[in-house]
Tab-separated table of C-alpha atoms and ligand atoms in Angstrom:
chain	number	residue	atom	x	y	z
A	1	MET	CA	15.636	14.211	-12.657
A	2	GLU	CA	17.725	11.803	-11.109
A	3	LEU	CA	15.715	9.089	-9.529
A	4	ARG	CA	17.824	6.606	-6.840
A	5	ILE	CA	15.430	3.547	-6.184
A	6	ALA	CA	16.472	0.704	-4.247
A	7	LEU	CA	14.750	-2.306	-5.727
A	8	VAL	CA	14.217	-5.263	-3.024
A	9	PRO	CA	12.830	-7.952	-5.153
A	10	GLY	CA	12.611	-10.563	-2.637
A	11	ASP	CA	11.423	-14.320	-2.891
A	12	GLY	CA	8.618	-16.363	-4.926
A	13	ILE	CA	7.319	-13.895	-8.041
A	14	GLY	CA	8.973	-11.000	-6.390
A	15	PRO	CA	11.526	-10.707	-9.075
A	16	ASP	CA	9.133	-11.700	-11.848
A	17	ILE	CA	6.937	-8.652	-10.661
A	18	VAL	CA	9.879	-6.236	-9.950
A	19	ALA	CA	11.041	-6.581	-13.378
A	20	GLN	CA	8.034	-5.693	-15.412
A	21	ALA	CA	7.481	-2.294	-12.834
A	22	VAL	CA	11.403	-1.562	-13.662
A	23	ARG	CA	10.208	-2.248	-17.693
A	24	VAL	CA	7.381	0.346	-17.101
A	25	LEU	CA	9.280	2.698	-15.043
A	26	GLU	CA	11.971	2.574	-17.926
A	27	LYS	CA	9.874	3.552	-20.582
A	28	VAL	CA	8.339	6.977	-18.685
A	29	ALA	CA	11.709	7.678	-17.587
A	30	ALA	CA	13.010	7.709	-21.094
A	31	LYS	CA	9.753	9.650	-21.984
A	32	GLY	CA	10.236	12.666	-19.315
A	33	GLY	CA	13.989	12.836	-19.471
A	34	HIS	CA	14.666	11.381	-16.072
A	35	THR	CA	17.858	9.087	-15.614
A	36	LEU	CA	17.022	6.141	-13.535
A	37	ARG	CA	19.838	4.717	-10.903
A	38	LEU	CA	18.620	1.582	-9.819
A	39	LYS	CA	20.515	-0.792	-6.979
A	40	SER	CA	19.170	-4.065	-6.340
A	41	LEU	CA	19.541	-5.330	-3.205
A	42	LEU	CA	18.697	-8.902	-0.812
A	43	ALA	CA	16.065	-9.153	1.552
A	44	GLY	CA	13.602	-12.272	2.712
A	45	GLY	CA	14.396	-15.796	2.006
A	46	ALA	CA	17.107	-14.590	-0.953
A	47	ALA	CA	18.920	-12.783	1.664
A	48	ILE	CA	18.815	-15.885	4.134
A	49	ASP	CA	20.350	-18.065	1.594
A	50	GLU	CA	23.307	-15.831	0.949
A	51	LYS	CA	24.037	-14.049	3.839
A	52	GLY	CA	22.389	-15.998	6.631
A	53	ILE	CA	19.796	-13.128	7.902
A	54	PRO	CA	16.904	-11.919	6.266
A	55	LEU	CA	17.778	-7.933	6.217
A	56	PRO	CA	21.574	-7.656	5.800
A	57	ASP	CA	22.658	-4.297	7.121
A	58	GLU	CA	24.058	-3.024	3.588
A	59	THR	CA	20.457	-3.301	2.206
A	60	LEU	CA	19.437	-1.132	5.047
A	61	GLU	CA	21.876	1.298	4.251
A	62	GLU	CA	21.669	1.274	0.541
A	63	ALA	CA	17.936	1.972	1.308
A	64	ARG	CA	18.920	4.554	3.490
A	65	ALA	CA	20.991	6.335	0.711
A	66	SER	CA	18.316	5.731	-1.870
A	67	ASP	CA	15.191	8.148	-2.572
A	68	ALA	CA	12.474	5.756	-2.508
A	69	VAL	CA	12.458	1.555	-2.323
A	70	LEU	CA	10.497	-0.600	-4.516
A	71	LEU	CA	9.868	-4.156	-2.983
A	72	GLY	CA	8.222	-7.151	-4.696
A	73	ALA	CA	7.391	-9.793	-1.638
A	74	VAL	CA	9.345	-11.783	0.601
A	75	GLY	CA	8.563	-15.612	2.044
A	76	GLY	CA	7.792	-18.738	0.867
A	77	PRO	CA	8.108	-22.836	2.352
A	78	LYS	CA	11.759	-22.784	1.381
A	79	TRP	CA	12.045	-21.015	4.333
A	80	ASP	CA	9.469	-22.242	6.940
A	81	ALA	CA	11.805	-24.029	9.076
A	82	VAL	CA	14.185	-21.577	9.729
A	83	PRO	CA	14.495	-20.041	13.646
A	84	SER	CA	11.436	-17.393	14.001
A	85	SER	CA	14.223	-14.662	15.011
A	86	ILE	CA	15.500	-14.852	11.564
A	87	ARG	CA	12.054	-15.617	9.318
A	88	PRO	CA	11.909	-13.911	5.830
A	89	GLU	CA	9.402	-11.423	6.896
A	90	LYS	CA	11.211	-10.122	9.498
A	91	ALA	CA	12.926	-8.017	6.701
A	92	LEU	CA	9.766	-6.339	6.044
A	93	LEU	CA	9.425	-5.075	9.976
A	94	GLY	CA	13.140	-4.488	9.775
A	95	LEU	CA	12.729	-1.968	7.027
A	96	ARG	CA	9.541	-0.182	7.705
A	97	GLY	CA	11.519	0.111	11.385
A	98	GLY	CA	14.699	0.984	9.890
A	99	LEU	CA	13.660	3.775	7.333
A	100	GLY	CA	10.941	5.334	9.754
A	101	LEU	CA	7.716	4.575	7.722
A	102	PHE	CA	5.047	5.406	9.931
A	103	CYS	CA	2.198	5.887	6.981
A	104	ASN	CA	0.658	3.533	5.399
A	105	LEU	CA	-1.250	4.214	2.350
A	106	ARG	CA	-3.588	1.501	0.909
A	107	PRO	CA	-5.622	2.411	-2.209
A	108	ALA	CA	-8.879	0.304	-3.435
A	109	MET	CA	-9.345	0.659	-6.629
A	110	LEU	CA	-11.684	-1.416	-8.482
A	111	TYR	CA	-11.337	-0.780	-12.088
A	112	SER	CA	-14.828	-0.768	-14.233
A	113	GLN	CA	-13.334	-3.503	-16.337
A	114	LEU	CA	-13.148	-5.325	-13.559
A	115	ALA	CA	-16.190	-5.075	-11.929
A	116	GLY	CA	-17.206	-8.472	-12.225
A	117	ALA	CA	-15.033	-9.562	-9.486
A	118	CYS	CA	-16.376	-7.302	-7.027
A	119	PRO	CA	-18.356	-9.172	-4.339
A	120	LEU	CA	-20.738	-6.236	-4.175
A	121	ARG	CA	-23.659	-5.940	-6.097
A	122	ARG	CA	-23.154	-3.893	-9.337
A	123	GLU	CA	-25.211	-0.540	-8.655
A	124	LEU	CA	-22.853	-0.248	-5.540
A	125	VAL	CA	-19.853	0.251	-7.560
A	126	GLU	CA	-20.975	1.633	-10.941
A	127	GLY	CA	-18.150	3.603	-12.409
A	128	GLY	CA	-15.711	2.023	-10.518
A	129	LEU	CA	-14.108	2.494	-7.065
A	130	ASP	CA	-10.807	4.757	-5.807
A	131	ILE	CA	-10.662	4.983	-1.910
A	132	MET	CA	-7.470	5.759	-0.112
A	133	VAL	CA	-7.011	4.582	3.384
A	134	VAL	CA	-4.276	6.180	5.244
A	135	ARG	CA	-2.976	4.024	7.881
A	136	GLU	CA	-0.767	4.730	11.105
A	137	LEU	CA	1.725	1.922	11.270
A	138	THR	CA	4.406	2.635	14.534
A	139	GLY	CA	1.615	3.550	17.268
A	140	GLY	CA	-1.468	2.016	18.856
A	141	ILE	CA	-2.173	-1.407	20.173
A	142	TYR	CA	0.276	-3.282	18.043
A	143	PHE	CA	3.273	-1.828	19.800
A	144	GLY	CA	1.685	-0.913	23.207
A	145	LYS	CA	2.447	-3.054	26.552
A	146	ARG	CA	1.345	-6.472	26.555
A	147	GLY	CA	1.488	-9.225	29.326
A	148	ARG	CA	-0.017	-12.159	30.588
A	149	ASN	CA	-0.673	-12.857	34.219
A	150	ASP	CA	-2.761	-15.765	36.372
A	151	GLU	CA	-5.859	-14.183	35.250
A	152	GLY	CA	-5.631	-13.250	31.551
A	153	ALA	CA	-3.424	-10.933	29.543
A	154	PHE	CA	-3.915	-7.525	28.394
A	155	ASP	CA	-2.947	-5.279	25.359
A	156	THR	CA	-2.220	-1.734	25.199
A	157	MET	CA	-3.108	0.950	23.067
A	158	SER	CA	-1.678	4.504	23.200
A	159	TYR	CA	-1.264	7.377	21.024
A	160	LYS	CA	0.922	10.440	21.693
A	161	LYS	CA	-0.668	13.330	20.268
A	162	THR	CA	2.489	13.911	17.756
A	163	GLU	CA	2.046	10.384	16.223
A	164	ILE	CA	-1.352	11.589	15.486
A	165	GLU	CA	-0.864	14.784	14.239
A	166	ARG	CA	1.781	13.544	11.760
A	167	ILE	CA	-0.371	10.887	10.273
A	168	ALA	CA	-3.299	13.832	10.178
A	169	ARG	CA	-1.061	16.063	7.964
A	170	LYS	CA	-0.383	13.467	5.750
A	171	ALA	CA	-3.644	12.349	5.075
A	172	PHE	CA	-4.877	16.139	4.587
A	173	GLU	CA	-2.004	16.735	2.076
A	174	ILE	CA	-3.355	13.104	0.523
A	175	ALA	CA	-6.968	14.560	0.461
A	176	GLN	CA	-5.962	17.463	-1.089
A	177	ARG	CA	-3.997	15.832	-4.156
A	178	ARG	CA	-7.679	14.211	-4.390
A	179	SER	CA	-11.203	15.443	-3.855
A	180	CYS	CA	-10.334	17.265	-0.484
A	181	HIS	CA	-13.156	14.683	1.321
A	182	LEU	CA	-11.521	13.226	4.492
A	183	THR	CA	-12.888	10.295	6.805
A	184	SER	CA	-11.243	10.251	9.994
A	185	VAL	CA	-12.236	6.627	11.606
A	186	ASP	CA	-11.777	6.099	15.515
A	187	LYS	CA	-13.841	4.918	18.347
A	188	ALA	CA	-14.270	7.858	20.476
A	189	ASN	CA	-17.599	6.699	22.108
A	190	ILE	CA	-15.509	4.532	23.756
A	191	LEU	CA	-11.530	4.910	23.612
A	192	GLU	CA	-9.414	7.287	25.151
A	193	THR	CA	-6.737	7.509	22.276
A	194	SER	CA	-9.746	7.852	20.001
A	195	ARG	CA	-11.048	10.815	21.539
A	196	LEU	CA	-7.310	12.359	21.589
A	197	TRP	CA	-7.351	11.677	17.970
A	198	ARG	CA	-10.685	13.129	16.910
A	199	ALA	CA	-9.591	16.448	18.838
A	200	THR	CA	-5.774	16.243	17.119
A	201	VAL	CA	-7.696	15.780	13.702
A	202	GLU	CA	-9.861	18.461	14.191
A	203	GLU	CA	-6.934	21.001	14.944
A	204	VAL	CA	-5.042	19.843	12.016
A	205	LYS	CA	-8.219	20.838	9.823
A	206	ALA	CA	-7.792	24.276	10.644
A	207	ASP	CA	-4.481	24.155	8.733
A	208	TYR	CA	-6.147	22.846	5.427
A	209	PRO	CA	-9.382	24.520	5.211
A	210	ASP	CA	-10.323	23.412	1.789
A	211	VAL	CA	-10.427	20.064	3.032
A	212	ARG	CA	-13.788	18.690	4.235
A	213	VAL	CA	-13.381	15.951	7.372
A	214	ASP	CA	-16.364	13.573	8.557
A	215	HIS	CA	-15.746	11.466	11.921
A	216	LEU	CA	-16.974	7.635	11.684
A	217	TYR	CA	-16.985	5.196	14.311
A	218	VAL	CA	-15.341	2.014	13.372
A	219	ASP	CA	-17.843	-0.204	13.320
A	220	ASN	CA	-20.031	2.207	11.517
A	221	ALA	CA	-17.162	2.574	8.600
A	222	ALA	CA	-16.845	-1.100	8.591
A	223	MET	CA	-20.767	-1.464	7.779
A	224	GLN	CA	-20.407	1.629	5.480
A	225	LEU	CA	-17.891	0.387	3.426
A	226	VAL	CA	-19.796	-2.267	1.894
A	227	ARG	CA	-23.367	-0.886	2.233
A	228	ASN	CA	-22.467	2.566	0.510
A	229	PRO	CA	-18.507	2.288	-0.572
A	230	LYS	CA	-18.600	5.380	-2.998
A	231	GLN	CA	-19.183	7.719	-0.226
A	232	PHE	CA	-15.319	7.561	0.568
A	233	ASP	CA	-12.297	9.108	-0.635
A	234	VAL	CA	-9.441	9.332	1.481
A	235	ILE	CA	-9.975	7.083	5.173
A	236	LEU	CA	-7.740	8.300	7.843
A	237	THR	CA	-7.679	5.639	10.541
A	238	GLU	CA	-4.827	4.026	13.394
A	239	ASN	CA	-2.850	1.191	13.394
A	240	MET	CA	-5.091	-1.771	14.143
A	241	PHE	CA	-8.841	-0.142	12.767
A	242	GLY	CA	-6.532	0.404	9.478
A	243	ASP	CA	-5.557	-2.800	9.152
A	244	ILE	CA	-9.162	-4.464	9.486
A	245	LEU	CA	-10.802	-1.609	7.224
A	246	SER	CA	-7.919	-1.857	4.302
A	247	ASP	CA	-8.516	-5.379	4.264
A	248	GLU	CA	-12.018	-4.865	4.150
A	249	ALA	CA	-11.781	-2.155	1.416
A	250	SER	CA	-9.081	-4.312	-0.893
A	251	MET	CA	-11.300	-7.008	-1.130
A	252	VAL	CA	-14.103	-4.943	-2.412
A	253	THR	CA	-12.244	-4.798	-5.172
A	254	GLY	CA	-12.059	-8.298	-5.803
A	255	SER	CA	-8.386	-8.913	-7.063
A	256	ILE	CA	-5.342	-9.438	-4.479
A	257	GLY	CA	-2.626	-9.044	-7.826
A	258	MET	CA	-3.908	-5.567	-8.227
A	259	LEU	CA	-3.491	-3.526	-5.051
A	260	PRO	CA	-0.039	-1.246	-4.177
A	261	SER	CA	0.728	0.033	-1.260
A	262	ALA	CA	3.101	2.987	-0.100
A	263	SER	CA	4.936	3.240	3.059
A	264	LEU	CA	5.892	6.839	4.148
A	265	ARG	CA	7.348	9.221	6.678
A	266	SER	CA	7.492	13.162	6.800
A	267	ASP	CA	9.805	13.930	4.158
A	268	SER	CA	9.407	12.597	0.319
A	269	PHE	CA	11.188	9.118	1.084
A	270	GLY	CA	8.967	6.066	0.831
A	271	MET	CA	8.544	1.957	0.316
A	272	TYR	CA	5.846	0.760	-2.766
A	273	GLU	CA	5.207	-2.613	-2.509
A	274	PRO	CA	2.103	-4.959	-3.816
A	275	ILE	CA	-0.029	-5.842	-0.805
A	276	HIS	CA	0.085	-9.771	-1.854
A	277	GLY	CA	2.947	-11.727	-0.821
A	278	SER	CA	5.360	-13.875	-2.496
A	279	ALA	CA	2.767	-16.622	-4.031
A	280	PRO	CA	5.351	-19.341	-4.192
A	281	ASP	CA	2.203	-21.680	-5.815
A	282	ILE	CA	2.973	-19.761	-9.162
A	283	ALA	CA	6.501	-18.558	-8.814
A	284	GLY	CA	8.900	-18.453	-11.399
A	285	GLN	CA	5.894	-19.821	-14.051
A	286	ASP	CA	5.501	-16.363	-15.671
A	287	LYS	CA	1.627	-16.322	-14.013
A	288	ALA	CA	2.002	-13.571	-11.705
A	289	ASN	CA	-0.006	-10.532	-12.049
A	290	PRO	CA	2.609	-7.880	-12.207
A	291	LEU	CA	0.063	-4.822	-11.896
A	292	ALA	CA	-0.014	-4.157	-8.239
A	293	THR	CA	3.801	-3.526	-8.722
A	294	ILE	CA	3.411	-1.747	-11.351
A	295	LEU	CA	0.662	0.632	-9.493
A	296	SER	CA	3.218	0.421	-6.663
A	297	ALA	CA	5.658	2.125	-8.846
A	298	ALA	CA	3.172	4.580	-10.274
A	299	MET	CA	2.686	5.482	-6.762
A	300	MET	CA	6.196	6.315	-6.175
A	301	LEU	CA	6.413	8.915	-8.951
A	302	ARG	CA	3.484	10.557	-7.105
A	303	TYR	CA	4.649	9.996	-3.659
A	304	SER	CA	8.320	10.304	-3.554
A	305	PHE	CA	9.259	12.085	-6.595
A	306	ASN	CA	6.224	14.641	-7.506
A	307	LEU	CA	5.833	13.321	-10.838
A	308	THR	CA	2.472	13.366	-10.963
A	309	SER	CA	1.968	13.260	-14.814
A	310	GLU	CA	4.074	10.349	-15.014
A	311	ALA	CA	2.458	8.662	-12.324
A	312	ASP	CA	-0.823	9.545	-14.351
A	313	GLU	CA	0.357	8.200	-17.612
A	314	ILE	CA	1.246	4.615	-15.499
A	315	GLU	CA	-2.102	4.294	-14.208
A	316	GLN	CA	-3.543	5.086	-17.403
A	317	ALA	CA	-1.887	2.958	-19.343
A	318	VAL	CA	-3.164	-0.115	-16.941
A	319	GLU	CA	-6.380	0.813	-17.385
A	320	LYS	CA	-5.810	0.957	-21.360
A	321	THR	CA	-4.159	-2.597	-21.245
A	322	LEU	CA	-7.017	-3.538	-18.904
A	323	ALA	CA	-9.658	-2.046	-21.506
A	324	GLU	CA	-8.083	-3.756	-24.164
A	325	GLY	CA	-8.489	-7.142	-22.895
A	326	TRP	CA	-5.629	-8.277	-21.198
A	327	ARG	CA	-5.786	-10.177	-18.282
A	328	THR	CA	-3.223	-12.470	-16.518
A	329	ALA	CA	-5.185	-15.993	-14.997
A	330	ASP	CA	-6.091	-14.103	-11.555
A	331	ILE	CA	-8.221	-11.673	-13.307
A	332	TRP	CA	-9.246	-13.745	-16.525
A	333	SER	CA	-12.629	-14.069	-17.886
A	334	GLU	CA	-14.657	-15.172	-20.257
A	335	GLY	CA	-13.879	-13.603	-23.772
A	336	MET	CA	-10.634	-11.933	-22.223
A	337	LYS	CA	-7.244	-12.311	-23.266
A	338	LEU	CA	-5.266	-14.307	-21.264
A	339	CYS	CA	-1.206	-13.397	-20.648
A	340	GLY	CA	1.641	-14.019	-18.758
A	341	THR	CA	3.302	-11.715	-16.191
A	342	ALA	CA	5.936	-10.204	-18.953
A	343	ALA	CA	3.591	-9.923	-22.017
A	344	MET	CA	1.536	-8.155	-19.290
A	345	GLY	CA	4.599	-6.046	-18.785
A	346	GLN	CA	4.857	-5.434	-22.340
A	347	ALA	CA	1.414	-4.559	-22.811
A	348	VAL	CA	1.426	-1.797	-20.146
A	349	CYS	CA	4.763	-0.548	-21.835
A	350	ASP	CA	3.226	-0.290	-25.132
A	351	ALA	CA	0.148	1.528	-24.037
A	352	ILE	CA	2.457	4.139	-22.801
A	353	LYS	CA	2.881	6.650	-26.140
B	1	NAD	P1	-0.162	-14.606	-1.500
B	1	NAD	O1	-0.585	-13.098	-1.337
B	1	NAD	O2	1.324	-15.267	-1.597
B	1	NAD	O3	-0.871	-15.663	-1.867
B	1	NAD	C1	-1.964	-15.761	-1.609
B	1	NAD	C2	-2.917	-16.371	-3.078
B	1	NAD	O4	-3.058	-15.079	-4.006
B	1	NAD	C3	-2.036	-17.308	-3.616
B	1	NAD	O5	-2.967	-18.517	-4.586
B	1	NAD	C4	-1.351	-16.724	-4.857
B	1	NAD	O6	-1.124	-17.411	-6.218
B	1	NAD	C5	-2.286	-16.065	-5.445
B	1	NAD	N1	-1.744	-14.519	-5.941
B	1	NAD	C6	-0.619	-13.123	-4.773
B	1	NAD	N2	-0.127	-12.180	-5.763
B	1	NAD	C7	-0.431	-12.826	-6.767
B	1	NAD	C8	0.153	-11.937	-8.064
B	1	NAD	N3	0.726	-10.873	-8.320
B	1	NAD	N4	-0.573	-12.238	-9.582
B	1	NAD	C9	-1.438	-13.653	-9.254
B	1	NAD	N5	-1.559	-14.338	-8.013
B	1	NAD	C10	-1.326	-13.771	-6.932
B	1	NAD	O7	-0.190	-15.142	0.424
B	1	NAD	P2	0.022	-16.303	0.780
B	1	NAD	O8	0.147	-17.795	0.389
B	1	NAD	O9	-0.368	-16.040	2.505
B	1	NAD	O10	1.501	-16.624	1.303
B	1	NAD	C11	2.799	-16.842	0.673
B	1	NAD	C12	4.107	-16.247	1.207
B	1	NAD	O11	4.207	-14.786	0.770
B	1	NAD	C13	4.285	-16.567	2.829
B	1	NAD	O12	5.771	-17.014	2.843
B	1	NAD	C14	3.627	-15.076	3.080
B	1	NAD	O13	4.722	-14.885	4.622
B	1	NAD	C15	4.324	-14.125	2.295
B	1	NAD	N6	3.674	-12.997	2.353
B	1	NAD	C16	4.947	-12.025	1.833
B	1	NAD	C17	4.102	-10.606	1.597
B	1	NAD	C18	4.794	-9.491	1.616
B	1	NAD	O14	6.060	-9.714	1.200
B	1	NAD	N7	4.469	-8.043	1.838
B	1	NAD	C19	2.509	-10.329	2.325
B	1	NAD	C20	1.946	-11.574	2.258
B	1	NAD	C21	2.542	-12.806	2.396
């Protein structure tokens, strides 16, 4: 199979961590007999330096022409003084919007080897955690009409039924690939958009009879995530609730350097990136943890190329590397083997048989 992947390394630690993910992709592709067609593209501060804007047209065009995008991170103090219209972060919004990505997947995985980094009591997360937050990305209150008048200010939350239906279908499909359990989160006791959300999820459910669905109010969901996180597998929710809950779920796992993400649309195209930023404080020092980016590459194989066993192979290699005791500084603890970015990438490659 030919895999056409656009690489957007970006700024700060971006190039270092993307390079390690590419090594891992090369290893699994060679093993599975797949051909990688990689194209490196400019975005963020790197693009401002070279082209004067954060998202050059050719980057968006080349990204559109590929099957998937792997992104590092953008931004850094060097570009703090540029006008807000061309800030590096505009590249992210431009890519997400320009590529029509409406579905954000944020897995919150706690590896049993890193259980000590979890702020929750050990018995609550015994055996590790594996939650997938499916967040609607292009509707809701962040995109509604807003304004100010003499008396105050307002923001508007609105959803079309079609917007709810397409994200619900994605979430049901993802639940089918996992444990067939979906928790839809809303505030249907108060919000009209939430009542439509709940009714639409119930309608879509008829097409996925093997998936068990629970509905939770968002305040309860926030509480349950720290009270008993193991009750969740796939959480489906709208844009703002998803923004908050996915951050809450990710903190449960303890380390920002471990968490991948995906932004998808209805076809198989997707953009994959770690949830952390460009970490300018450790850029170019071989200190960054590349595992979130390597795990993003695994998500890419699973969701854009349907290469499930190759994706599993990368995830198992990451687990094996952790079990062998390899740790970058952000996840290091007493008795573990401290390593740099490149050595961590090498260890994951070595763990792929
Ligand atoms: P950050 O995620 O870059 O860093 C926060 C802290 O976590 C820092 O101490 C950093 O060293 C550490 N960290 C982050 N990723 C790490 C990794 N892989 N390995 C080890 N340690 C890691 O957040 P920030 O400091 O708020 O932002 C820095 C820059 O990144 C800003 O310009 C911001 O706008 C940008 N940013 C970009 C994205 C993105 O591209 N998606 C997301 C968030 C922030």
